Amino acid sequence: MNLNSLGKETLIFATQNKHKLEEVNHLLNDFFNVIGLHDAGFGDDIPEDEPTLEGNARFKARYIYNKLHKNVFADDTGLEIEALNGEPGVISARYAGEGKNPEDNIQLVLKKLHGVENRRAQFRTVICLIFNHQEFLFEGVVKGTLLTEKNGISGFGYDPIFKPDGYEDTFAQMPMELKNKISHRGLAMQKLIAFFANMLALPGI
Ligand code: IMP
């Protein structure tokens, strides 16, 4: 298949998060019309019960692909704390309980790391793409340090306590454009975009 001859195809992003969808649509606008689960006709969240980020990203992409047989991608992200053996990882959203309260999650991390010297952590995003019946995985990682108290009010989730390596600010103190450029999700997305850019450059795919 030659993508150039197809014009703008639809690509499904298996998310209900409008903010993420908008961000991704902006990035992939040259290649695709990216639609979310809502516009693809799915009102419900897809279960995220797998034990790994890869597993969850795969499950979500396959779930939609098996129903619609359309090109689709899904992502999953976790905060992996070295001193806690990679916790909270795949349960980052619900670390302090099913209420998925970001403030409670932050307080739990701070409590668990109280008095702990090693404050190294990373955010990791895995994207699973199913494109032309083939499956591809892309990973983005940003390493940093967890502070002992919150700093900044931008962003979401664990941003106020995460300071990426090479910067003085936490993610919650940075302009969104900078965070998006250097973040786990940003890096994984850049790999996805490079993948599509390469395909377009190769005639006859
Ligand atoms: P998701 O897979 O993108 O929904 O992310 C799962 C959870 O990881 C979120 O609910 C947040 O707690 C955390 N998380 C993901 N991305 C970020 C980020 O960029 N900053 C802070 N926390 C994040």
PDB file of C-alpha atoms and ligand atoms in Angstrom:
ATOM      1  CA  MET A   1       0.000   0.000   0.000  1.00  0.00           C
ATOM      2  CA  ASN A   2       1.198   3.475  -0.809  1.00  0.00           C
ATOM      3  CA  LEU A   3       0.199   5.812   1.964  1.00  0.00           C
ATOM      4  CA  ASN A   4       0.755   8.849  -0.259  1.00  0.00           C
ATOM      5  CA  SER A   5      -1.978   7.745  -2.588  1.00  0.00           C
ATOM      6  CA  LEU A   6      -4.463   7.318   0.230  1.00  0.00           C
ATOM      7  CA  GLY A   7      -4.662  10.869   1.473  1.00  0.00           C
ATOM      8  CA  LYS A   8      -5.616  11.239   5.097  1.00  0.00           C
ATOM      9  CA  GLU A   9      -6.747   7.973   6.600  1.00  0.00           C
ATOM     10  CA  THR A  10      -8.434   7.534   9.926  1.00  0.00           C
ATOM     11  CA  LEU A  11      -6.322   6.236  12.785  1.00  0.00           C
ATOM     12  CA  ILE A  12      -8.015   5.306  16.060  1.00  0.00           C
ATOM     13  CA  PHE A  13      -6.366   6.300  19.332  1.00  0.00           C
ATOM     14  CA  ALA A  14      -7.787   3.969  21.995  1.00  0.00           C
ATOM     15  CA  THR A  15      -8.408   6.647  24.594  1.00  0.00           C
ATOM     16  CA  GLN A  16     -11.341   8.508  26.131  1.00  0.00           C
ATOM     17  CA  ASN A  17      -9.038  11.353  27.172  1.00  0.00           C
ATOM     18  CA  LYS A  18      -9.924  14.402  25.042  1.00  0.00           C
ATOM     19  CA  HIS A  19      -6.812  16.297  26.062  1.00  0.00           C
ATOM     20  CA  LYS A  20      -4.501  13.480  24.945  1.00  0.00           C
ATOM     21  CA  LEU A  21      -6.456  13.117  21.707  1.00  0.00           C
ATOM     22  CA  GLU A  22      -6.133  16.778  20.875  1.00  0.00           C
ATOM     23  CA  GLU A  23      -2.398  16.707  21.581  1.00  0.00           C
ATOM     24  CA  VAL A  24      -1.864  13.619  19.407  1.00  0.00           C
ATOM     25  CA  ASN A  25      -4.074  14.886  16.587  1.00  0.00           C
ATOM     26  CA  HIS A  26      -1.927  17.971  16.444  1.00  0.00           C
ATOM     27  CA  LEU A  27       1.226  15.825  16.150  1.00  0.00           C
ATOM     28  CA  LEU A  28      -0.084  13.310  13.600  1.00  0.00           C
ATOM     29  CA  ASN A  29      -2.143  15.777  11.623  1.00  0.00           C
ATOM     30  CA  ASP A  30       0.134  15.498   8.580  1.00  0.00           C
ATOM     31  CA  PHE A  31      -0.555  11.793   8.244  1.00  0.00           C
ATOM     32  CA  PHE A  32      -3.914  10.915   9.764  1.00  0.00           C
ATOM     33  CA  ASN A  33      -7.250  12.023  11.005  1.00  0.00           C
ATOM     34  CA  VAL A  34      -6.908  10.672  14.551  1.00  0.00           C
ATOM     35  CA  ILE A  35     -10.160   9.820  16.300  1.00  0.00           C
ATOM     36  CA  GLY A  36     -10.742   8.674  19.886  1.00  0.00           C
ATOM     37  CA  LEU A  37     -12.878   5.857  21.247  1.00  0.00           C
ATOM     38  CA  HIS A  38     -15.900   8.104  21.555  1.00  0.00           C
ATOM     39  CA  ASP A  39     -15.901   8.926  17.832  1.00  0.00           C
ATOM     40  CA  ALA A  40     -15.160   5.294  17.013  1.00  0.00           C
ATOM     41  CA  GLY A  41     -18.417   4.392  18.765  1.00  0.00           C
ATOM     42  CA  PHE A  42     -17.063   3.192  22.132  1.00  0.00           C
ATOM     43  CA  GLY A  43     -18.493   4.864  25.207  1.00  0.00           C
ATOM     44  CA  ASP A  44     -16.784   2.668  27.765  1.00  0.00           C
ATOM     45  CA  ASP A  45     -13.235   2.472  29.055  1.00  0.00           C
ATOM     46  CA  ILE A  46     -11.276  -0.605  28.012  1.00  0.00           C
ATOM     47  CA  PRO A  47     -10.031  -2.703  30.966  1.00  0.00           C
ATOM     48  CA  GLU A  48      -6.416  -2.107  32.009  1.00  0.00           C
ATOM     49  CA  ASP A  49      -5.822  -5.231  34.085  1.00  0.00           C
ATOM     50  CA  GLU A  50      -2.569  -6.515  32.598  1.00  0.00           C
ATOM     51  CA  PRO A  51       0.526  -6.730  34.846  1.00  0.00           C
ATOM     52  CA  THR A  52       2.739  -4.608  32.544  1.00  0.00           C
ATOM     53  CA  LEU A  53       2.535  -1.340  30.600  1.00  0.00           C
ATOM     54  CA  GLU A  54       3.257  -3.307  27.409  1.00  0.00           C
ATOM     55  CA  GLY A  55       0.441  -5.731  28.249  1.00  0.00           C
ATOM     56  CA  ASN A  56      -2.085  -2.960  28.813  1.00  0.00           C
ATOM     57  CA  ALA A  57      -1.115  -1.059  25.651  1.00  0.00           C
ATOM     58  CA  ARG A  58      -1.320  -4.303  23.624  1.00  0.00           C
ATOM     59  CA  PHE A  59      -4.617  -5.340  25.189  1.00  0.00           C
ATOM     60  CA  LYS A  60      -6.266  -1.997  24.429  1.00  0.00           C
ATOM     61  CA  ALA A  61      -5.019  -1.863  20.821  1.00  0.00           C
ATOM     62  CA  ARG A  62      -5.990  -5.504  20.146  1.00  0.00           C
ATOM     63  CA  TYR A  63      -9.380  -5.042  21.794  1.00  0.00           C
ATOM     64  CA  ILE A  64     -10.305  -2.263  19.375  1.00  0.00           C
ATOM     65  CA  TYR A  65      -8.623  -3.895  16.384  1.00  0.00           C
ATOM     66  CA  ASN A  66     -10.524  -7.156  16.945  1.00  0.00           C
ATOM     67  CA  LYS A  67     -13.805  -5.272  16.999  1.00  0.00           C
ATOM     68  CA  LEU A  68     -13.262  -2.783  14.176  1.00  0.00           C
ATOM     69  CA  HIS A  69     -10.379  -4.177  12.075  1.00  0.00           C
ATOM     70  CA  LYS A  70      -9.066  -0.647  11.650  1.00  0.00           C
ATOM     71  CA  ASN A  71      -5.633   0.849  12.261  1.00  0.00           C
ATOM     72  CA  VAL A  72      -5.356   1.687  15.933  1.00  0.00           C
ATOM     73  CA  PHE A  73      -2.897   2.575  18.664  1.00  0.00           C
ATOM     74  CA  ALA A  74      -3.070   2.623  22.449  1.00  0.00           C
ATOM     75  CA  ASP A  75      -0.737   3.856  25.166  1.00  0.00           C
ATOM     76  CA  ASP A  76      -0.034   3.126  28.803  1.00  0.00           C
ATOM     77  CA  THR A  77       2.187   5.053  31.202  1.00  0.00           C
ATOM     78  CA  GLY A  78       3.614   4.456  34.646  1.00  0.00           C
ATOM     79  CA  LEU A  79       5.911   6.068  37.183  1.00  0.00           C
ATOM     80  CA  GLU A  80       8.648   3.580  38.109  1.00  0.00           C
ATOM     81  CA  ILE A  81      10.442   4.295  41.383  1.00  0.00           C
ATOM     82  CA  GLU A  82      13.826   2.639  41.838  1.00  0.00           C
ATOM     83  CA  ALA A  83      13.700   2.306  45.647  1.00  0.00           C
ATOM     84  CA  LEU A  84      10.212   0.760  45.414  1.00  0.00           C
ATOM     85  CA  ASN A  85      11.202  -1.898  42.868  1.00  0.00           C
ATOM     86  CA  GLY A  86       9.418  -0.139  40.015  1.00  0.00           C
ATOM     87  CA  GLU A  87       6.235   0.759  41.920  1.00  0.00           C
ATOM     88  CA  PRO A  88       3.681   2.138  41.220  1.00  0.00           C
ATOM     89  CA  GLY A  89       4.292   1.247  37.537  1.00  0.00           C
ATOM     90  CA  VAL A  90       1.228  -0.184  35.926  1.00  0.00           C
ATOM     91  CA  ILE A  91      -1.007   0.892  38.855  1.00  0.00           C
ATOM     92  CA  SER A  92       0.164   4.538  38.830  1.00  0.00           C
ATOM     93  CA  ALA A  93      -3.340   5.944  38.313  1.00  0.00           C
ATOM     94  CA  ARG A  94      -4.823   3.982  41.238  1.00  0.00           C
ATOM     95  CA  TYR A  95      -1.805   3.664  43.535  1.00  0.00           C
ATOM     96  CA  ALA A  96      -3.654   5.069  46.557  1.00  0.00           C
ATOM     97  CA  GLY A  97      -7.008   3.529  45.640  1.00  0.00           C
ATOM     98  CA  GLU A  98      -9.631   3.108  42.944  1.00  0.00           C
ATOM     99  CA  GLY A  99     -10.652   6.762  43.336  1.00  0.00           C
ATOM    100  CA  LYS A 100      -7.592   7.555  41.159  1.00  0.00           C
ATOM    101  CA  ASN A 101      -6.939  10.701  43.189  1.00  0.00           C
ATOM    102  CA  PRO A 102      -3.644  12.341  42.098  1.00  0.00           C
ATOM    103  CA  GLU A 103      -3.130  14.106  45.438  1.00  0.00           C
ATOM    104  CA  ASP A 104      -3.561  10.840  47.365  1.00  0.00           C
ATOM    105  CA  ASN A 105      -1.142   9.127  44.963  1.00  0.00           C
ATOM    106  CA  ILE A 106       1.491  11.818  45.520  1.00  0.00           C
ATOM    107  CA  GLN A 107       1.082  11.654  49.297  1.00  0.00           C
ATOM    108  CA  LEU A 108       1.470   7.875  49.227  1.00  0.00           C
ATOM    109  CA  VAL A 109       4.692   8.144  47.227  1.00  0.00           C
ATOM    110  CA  LEU A 110       6.053  10.800  49.595  1.00  0.00           C
ATOM    111  CA  LYS A 111       5.135   8.621  52.581  1.00  0.00           C
ATOM    112  CA  LYS A 112       6.778   5.511  51.133  1.00  0.00           C
ATOM    113  CA  LEU A 113       9.925   7.484  50.293  1.00  0.00           C
ATOM    114  CA  HIS A 114      10.100   9.252  53.660  1.00  0.00           C
ATOM    115  CA  GLY A 115      13.694   8.994  54.848  1.00  0.00           C
ATOM    116  CA  VAL A 116      14.716   7.088  51.707  1.00  0.00           C
ATOM    117  CA  GLU A 117      17.902   8.422  50.154  1.00  0.00           C
ATOM    118  CA  ASN A 118      17.495   6.955  46.662  1.00  0.00           C
ATOM    119  CA  ARG A 119      14.856   9.123  44.991  1.00  0.00           C
ATOM    120  CA  ARG A 120      15.528   8.024  41.417  1.00  0.00           C
ATOM    121  CA  ALA A 121      12.484   7.366  39.247  1.00  0.00           C
ATOM    122  CA  GLN A 122      11.366   7.320  35.643  1.00  0.00           C
ATOM    123  CA  PHE A 123       8.193   7.794  33.710  1.00  0.00           C
ATOM    124  CA  ARG A 124       7.733   5.209  30.985  1.00  0.00           C
ATOM    125  CA  THR A 125       5.179   5.221  28.166  1.00  0.00           C
ATOM    126  CA  VAL A 126       4.516   2.289  25.884  1.00  0.00           C
ATOM    127  CA  ILE A 127       2.539   2.732  22.674  1.00  0.00           C
ATOM    128  CA  CYS A 128       1.165  -0.276  20.805  1.00  0.00           C
ATOM    129  CA  LEU A 129       0.260   0.354  17.179  1.00  0.00           C
ATOM    130  CA  ILE A 130      -1.618  -2.090  14.981  1.00  0.00           C
ATOM    131  CA  PHE A 131      -1.109  -0.902  11.436  1.00  0.00           C
ATOM    132  CA  ASN A 132      -1.924  -2.869   8.292  1.00  0.00           C
ATOM    133  CA  HIS A 133      -2.491  -5.953  10.474  1.00  0.00           C
ATOM    134  CA  GLN A 134       0.970  -5.753  12.034  1.00  0.00           C
ATOM    135  CA  GLU A 135       1.795  -4.868  15.612  1.00  0.00           C
ATOM    136  CA  PHE A 136       4.523  -2.398  16.671  1.00  0.00           C
ATOM    137  CA  LEU A 137       5.660  -1.182  20.105  1.00  0.00           C
ATOM    138  CA  PHE A 138       7.250   2.213  20.863  1.00  0.00           C
ATOM    139  CA  GLU A 139       8.699   3.243  24.220  1.00  0.00           C
ATOM    140  CA  GLY A 140       9.511   6.622  25.737  1.00  0.00           C
ATOM    141  CA  VAL A 141      11.408   7.040  29.024  1.00  0.00           C
ATOM    142  CA  VAL A 142      12.322  10.117  31.036  1.00  0.00           C
ATOM    143  CA  LYS A 143      14.537   9.697  34.083  1.00  0.00           C
ATOM    144  CA  GLY A 144      14.574  11.997  37.081  1.00  0.00           C
ATOM    145  CA  THR A 145      14.312  12.545  40.811  1.00  0.00           C
ATOM    146  CA  LEU A 146      11.364  12.639  43.184  1.00  0.00           C
ATOM    147  CA  LEU A 147      11.362  15.676  45.476  1.00  0.00           C
ATOM    148  CA  THR A 148      10.309  15.633  49.133  1.00  0.00           C
ATOM    149  CA  GLU A 149       7.509  18.133  48.542  1.00  0.00           C
ATOM    150  CA  LYS A 150       5.332  19.420  45.727  1.00  0.00           C
ATOM    151  CA  ASN A 151       6.475  22.200  43.407  1.00  0.00           C
ATOM    152  CA  GLY A 152       4.384  23.798  40.666  1.00  0.00           C
ATOM    153  CA  ILE A 153       0.762  23.643  39.612  1.00  0.00           C
ATOM    154  CA  SER A 154       0.832  22.755  35.895  1.00  0.00           C
ATOM    155  CA  GLY A 155       0.428  19.325  34.366  1.00  0.00           C
ATOM    156  CA  PHE A 156      -1.238  16.443  36.156  1.00  0.00           C
ATOM    157  CA  GLY A 157      -0.621  13.248  38.107  1.00  0.00           C
ATOM    158  CA  TYR A 158       2.799  13.064  39.750  1.00  0.00           C
ATOM    159  CA  ASP A 159       4.147  16.151  37.920  1.00  0.00           C
ATOM    160  CA  PRO A 160       4.584  18.347  41.050  1.00  0.00           C
ATOM    161  CA  ILE A 161       7.113  15.935  42.616  1.00  0.00           C
ATOM    162  CA  PHE A 162       9.007  14.801  39.478  1.00  0.00           C
ATOM    163  CA  LYS A 163      12.125  16.713  38.416  1.00  0.00           C
ATOM    164  CA  PRO A 164      13.525  15.405  35.117  1.00  0.00           C
ATOM    165  CA  ASP A 165      17.320  15.062  34.837  1.00  0.00           C
ATOM    166  CA  GLY A 166      19.006  18.141  33.416  1.00  0.00           C
ATOM    167  CA  TYR A 167      16.319  20.582  34.598  1.00  0.00           C
ATOM    168  CA  GLU A 168      15.841  22.589  37.794  1.00  0.00           C
ATOM    169  CA  ASP A 169      12.054  22.575  37.515  1.00  0.00           C
ATOM    170  CA  THR A 170       9.508  19.856  38.131  1.00  0.00           C
ATOM    171  CA  PHE A 171       7.182  18.874  35.281  1.00  0.00           C
ATOM    172  CA  ALA A 172       4.517  20.956  37.082  1.00  0.00           C
ATOM    173  CA  GLN A 173       6.697  24.095  36.865  1.00  0.00           C
ATOM    174  CA  MET A 174       7.448  23.777  33.141  1.00  0.00           C
ATOM    175  CA  PRO A 175       5.584  25.250  30.203  1.00  0.00           C
ATOM    176  CA  MET A 176       3.504  22.498  28.605  1.00  0.00           C
ATOM    177  CA  GLU A 177       5.449  22.775  25.318  1.00  0.00           C
ATOM    178  CA  LEU A 178       8.714  21.947  27.089  1.00  0.00           C
ATOM    179  CA  LYS A 179       7.220  19.066  29.055  1.00  0.00           C
ATOM    180  CA  ASN A 180       5.683  17.602  25.882  1.00  0.00           C
ATOM    181  CA  LYS A 181       9.039  17.766  24.131  1.00  0.00           C
ATOM    182  CA  ILE A 182      11.057  15.935  26.779  1.00  0.00           C
ATOM    183  CA  SER A 183       8.436  13.745  28.439  1.00  0.00           C
ATOM    184  CA  HIS A 184       8.019   9.960  28.274  1.00  0.00           C
ATOM    185  CA  ARG A 185       4.804  10.357  26.249  1.00  0.00           C
ATOM    186  CA  GLY A 186       6.404  12.979  24.004  1.00  0.00           C
ATOM    187  CA  LEU A 187       9.372  10.699  23.282  1.00  0.00           C
ATOM    188  CA  ALA A 188       7.162   7.673  22.549  1.00  0.00           C
ATOM    189  CA  MET A 189       5.026   9.837  20.253  1.00  0.00           C
ATOM    190  CA  GLN A 190       8.123  11.111  18.455  1.00  0.00           C
ATOM    191  CA  LYS A 191       9.040   7.480  17.702  1.00  0.00           C
ATOM    192  CA  LEU A 192       5.538   6.821  16.394  1.00  0.00           C
ATOM    193  CA  ILE A 193       5.730   9.913  14.182  1.00  0.00           C
ATOM    194  CA  ALA A 194       9.190   8.902  12.878  1.00  0.00           C
ATOM    195  CA  PHE A 195       7.748   5.482  12.027  1.00  0.00           C
ATOM    196  CA  PHE A 196       5.000   7.034   9.905  1.00  0.00           C
ATOM    197  CA  ALA A 197       7.381   9.569   8.363  1.00  0.00           C
ATOM    198  CA  ASN A 198       9.672   6.700   7.294  1.00  0.00           C
ATOM    199  CA  MET A 199       6.780   4.775   5.792  1.00  0.00           C
ATOM    200  CA  LEU A 200       5.713   7.777   3.770  1.00  0.00           C
ATOM    201  CA  ALA A 201       9.231   8.178   2.469  1.00  0.00           C
ATOM    202  CA  LEU A 202       9.260   4.584   1.223  1.00  0.00           C
ATOM    203  CA  PRO A 203       7.242   4.241  -1.982  1.00  0.00           C
ATOM    204  CA  GLY A 204       5.108   1.141  -2.494  1.00  0.00           C
ATOM    205  CA  ILE A 205       4.476   0.182   1.150  1.00  0.00           C
TER     206      ILE A 205
HETATM  207  P1  IMP B   1      -1.982   6.884  31.478  1.00  0.00           P
HETATM  208  O1  IMP B   1      -1.610   5.491  31.100  1.00  0.00           O
HETATM  209  O2  IMP B   1      -1.466   7.925  30.532  1.00  0.00           O
HETATM  210  O3  IMP B   1      -3.456   7.029  31.777  1.00  0.00           O
HETATM  211  O4  IMP B   1      -1.221   7.202  32.864  1.00  0.00           O
HETATM  212  C1  IMP B   1      -1.435   6.430  34.044  1.00  0.00           C
HETATM  213  C2  IMP B   1      -1.107   7.264  35.260  1.00  0.00           C
HETATM  214  O5  IMP B   1       0.289   7.583  35.275  1.00  0.00           O
HETATM  215  C3  IMP B   1      -1.806   8.618  35.328  1.00  0.00           C
HETATM  216  O6  IMP B   1      -3.072   8.506  35.918  1.00  0.00           O
HETATM  217  C4  IMP B   1      -0.865   9.422  36.202  1.00  0.00           C
HETATM  218  O7  IMP B   1      -1.037   9.100  37.574  1.00  0.00           O
HETATM  219  C5  IMP B   1       0.496   8.891  35.778  1.00  0.00           C
HETATM  220  N1  IMP B   1       1.043   9.734  34.684  1.00  0.00           N
HETATM  221  C6  IMP B   1       1.041   9.440  33.364  1.00  0.00           C
HETATM  222  N2  IMP B   1       1.628  10.413  32.656  1.00  0.00           N
HETATM  223  C7  IMP B   1       2.003  11.344  33.554  1.00  0.00           C
HETATM  224  C8  IMP B   1       2.650  12.603  33.413  1.00  0.00           C
HETATM  225  O8  IMP B   1       3.003  13.082  32.326  1.00  0.00           O
HETATM  226  N3  IMP B   1       2.871  13.277  34.568  1.00  0.00           N
HETATM  227  C9  IMP B   1       2.499  12.805  35.787  1.00  0.00           C
HETATM  228  N4  IMP B   1       1.872  11.666  35.962  1.00  0.00           N
HETATM  229  C10 IMP B   1       1.628  10.917  34.847  1.00  0.00           C
END
